[in-house]
Amino acid sequence: MAFQIPDLAVTESDRLSFSVFAPQDAPRLAGLHSDPEGERYLFRDGMVWSEAYAASEIAKWRQTFAERGYSKFKLTRKSDGAFLGRAGFGFDETYGVAELGYTIARAEWGKGYATEAAARLARWFFEEDLDDRFIAFAVPENAASVAVPRKIGMREIAPLTVKGIVCASFEMGVERG
């Protein structure tokens, strides 16, 4: 099934808006992934994103949305439109399932945005009937990121190895009747 990429928000929560990244968002995305402190748990070996790399990721995410109906979404604050980061789903080829992820700009850490985003996206994923389950994982040393799946009710599963790192891993599913 092909999905149409919407011009407006895909979904919203109380404070957040989620939309498909557009090609012109590459500079913002590159900026998000240029903070070494924010990148240290993201399996990139210190790689800072260029605008060209960000544009290539946006193209992949747009393709994922067109094919699967989900993506890594641009996360903005509803009250003022400020760019906060990204949150959404990618398809994990290794495990053959959607994977929930989030990256919040460091200036916005500690405000509950990751938990609010993850909770809304989990509900949205099942409301849209995109699949029966999804996973999430985080480097164990990143306590804040590990806490998010727990807070939204994901079930801890056996650790998964991601790019050679053993990660705290979680899943959420829906029961079909």
Coordinates of C-alpha atoms in Angstrom, one line a residue, residues 13-170:
S13 CA -0.2 15.7 21.4
D14 CA -0.9 18.3 24.1
R15 CA 2.3 20.2 23.4
L16 CA 3.8 18.6 20.3
S17 CA 3.2 18.4 16.5
F18 CA 4.6 15.5 14.4
S19 CA 5.1 16.0 10.6
V20 CA 7.0 14.3 7.8
F21 CA 10.4 16.0 7.3
A22 CA 10.6 18.0 4.1
P23 CA 13.8 18.4 2.1
Q24 CA 14.2 22.0 3.2
D25 CA 14.5 20.7 6.9
A26 CA 18.0 19.3 6.2
P27 CA 19.8 22.2 7.9
R28 CA 17.7 21.8 11.1
L29 CA 18.2 18.1 11.2
A30 CA 22.0 18.5 10.6
G31 CA 22.1 21.0 13.5
L32 CA 20.3 18.5 15.8
H33 CA 22.9 15.9 15.0
S34 CA 25.9 18.2 15.3
D35 CA 25.9 18.3 19.1
P36 CA 28.5 15.7 20.4
E37 CA 26.8 15.5 23.8
G38 CA 23.4 14.7 22.1
E39 CA 25.1 12.2 19.7
R40 CA 27.1 10.2 22.2
Y41 CA 24.4 7.4 22.5
L42 CA 23.3 7.3 18.9
F43 CA 25.7 4.6 17.5
R44 CA 27.4 7.0 15.2
D45 CA 31.0 6.9 16.5
G46 CA 31.1 10.7 16.9
M47 CA 29.9 11.4 13.4
V48 CA 28.4 14.9 13.0
W49 CA 25.7 15.1 10.3
S50 CA 26.3 17.3 7.3
E51 CA 23.4 18.9 5.5
A52 CA 23.9 16.4 2.6
Y53 CA 23.7 13.5 5.0
A54 CA 20.7 14.9 6.7
A55 CA 19.0 15.4 3.3
S56 CA 19.8 11.7 2.4
E57 CA 18.2 10.6 5.7
I58 CA 15.1 12.7 5.1
A59 CA 14.7 11.1 1.6
K60 CA 14.9 7.7 3.2
W61 CA 12.4 8.7 5.9
R62 CA 10.0 10.1 3.3
Q63 CA 10.3 6.8 1.4
T64 CA 9.6 4.8 4.6
F65 CA 6.5 6.9 5.2
A66 CA 5.3 6.4 1.6
E67 CA 5.8 2.6 1.9
R68 CA 4.8 1.9 5.5
G69 CA 2.8 4.9 6.8
Y70 CA 5.3 5.8 9.5
S71 CA 8.6 7.6 9.7
K72 CA 11.0 9.6 11.8
F73 CA 9.0 12.7 12.2
K74 CA 9.9 16.4 12.7
L75 CA 8.9 17.3 16.2
T76 CA 7.8 20.9 16.9
R77 CA 6.3 22.7 19.8
K78 CA 2.7 23.6 19.0
S79 CA 2.7 26.9 21.0
D80 CA 5.4 28.5 18.9
G81 CA 6.5 26.1 16.1
A82 CA 10.0 25.7 17.6
F83 CA 11.9 22.7 16.2
L84 CA 12.5 20.3 19.1
G85 CA 14.0 17.3 17.4
R86 CA 12.8 14.1 15.8
A87 CA 10.6 11.2 17.0
G88 CA 9.0 8.4 15.2
F89 CA 9.5 4.9 13.7
G90 CA 12.0 3.4 11.4
F91 CA 11.9 -0.2 10.0
D92 CA 14.7 -2.2 11.7
E93 CA 16.0 -4.5 9.0
T94 CA 17.9 -6.7 11.5
Y95 CA 14.8 -7.5 13.6
G96 CA 12.1 -7.1 10.9
V97 CA 9.9 -4.7 13.0
A98 CA 9.2 -1.0 13.4
E99 CA 11.5 0.7 15.9
L100 CA 10.5 3.7 18.0
G101 CA 13.2 6.4 18.4
Y102 CA 13.6 9.9 19.5
T103 CA 16.2 12.6 19.6
I104 CA 15.5 15.8 21.4
A105 CA 17.6 19.0 21.1
R106 CA 19.8 19.3 24.1
A107 CA 18.4 22.7 25.0
E108 CA 15.0 21.0 25.4
W109 CA 16.1 18.0 27.6
G110 CA 14.4 17.4 30.9
K111 CA 11.0 18.9 29.8
G112 CA 9.2 15.6 29.2
Y113 CA 9.1 15.9 25.4
A114 CA 10.6 12.5 24.7
T115 CA 8.1 10.7 26.9
E116 CA 5.1 12.8 25.6
A117 CA 6.3 12.1 22.0
A118 CA 6.8 8.4 22.6
A119 CA 3.4 8.0 24.3
R120 CA 1.5 9.8 21.5
L121 CA 3.4 7.9 18.8
A122 CA 2.6 4.5 20.4
R123 CA -1.1 5.3 20.5
W124 CA -1.0 6.7 16.9
F125 CA 0.8 3.6 15.6
F126 CA -2.0 1.3 16.8
E127 CA -4.8 3.7 16.0
E128 CA -3.5 3.7 12.4
D129 CA -3.2 -0.1 12.5
L130 CA 0.4 0.1 11.1
D131 CA 1.5 -3.2 12.6
D132 CA 0.9 -5.5 15.6
R133 CA 4.0 -4.5 17.5
F134 CA 7.1 -2.3 17.6
I135 CA 10.3 -2.2 19.6
A136 CA 12.6 0.4 21.2
F137 CA 16.1 0.2 22.5
A138 CA 18.6 2.4 24.2
V139 CA 22.2 2.3 25.4
P140 CA 22.0 1.3 29.1
E141 CA 24.2 4.2 30.2
N142 CA 21.6 6.6 28.8
A143 CA 19.2 6.4 31.8
A144 CA 16.9 9.1 30.5
S145 CA 16.3 7.4 27.2
V146 CA 15.9 4.0 28.9
A147 CA 13.3 5.4 31.2
V148 CA 11.0 6.6 28.3
P149 CA 9.8 3.1 27.1
R150 CA 9.2 2.1 30.7
K151 CA 7.1 5.3 31.3
I152 CA 4.9 4.6 28.3
G153 CA 4.2 1.0 29.3
M154 CA 6.5 -0.9 27.0
R155 CA 7.6 -4.4 28.1
E156 CA 11.2 -5.0 28.7
I157 CA 12.5 -7.9 26.5
A158 CA 15.9 -9.6 26.1
P159 CA 18.7 -7.2 25.3
L160 CA 19.2 -6.6 21.6
T161 CA 22.6 -5.9 20.1
V162 CA 22.7 -2.8 17.9
K163 CA 25.9 -2.0 16.0
G164 CA 27.8 -4.2 18.4
I165 CA 26.3 -2.6 21.6
V166 CA 24.1 -4.6 23.9
C167 CA 21.0 -2.4 24.5
A168 CA 18.1 -2.2 26.9
S169 CA 15.2 -3.3 24.7
F170 CA 11.5 -3.0 24.9

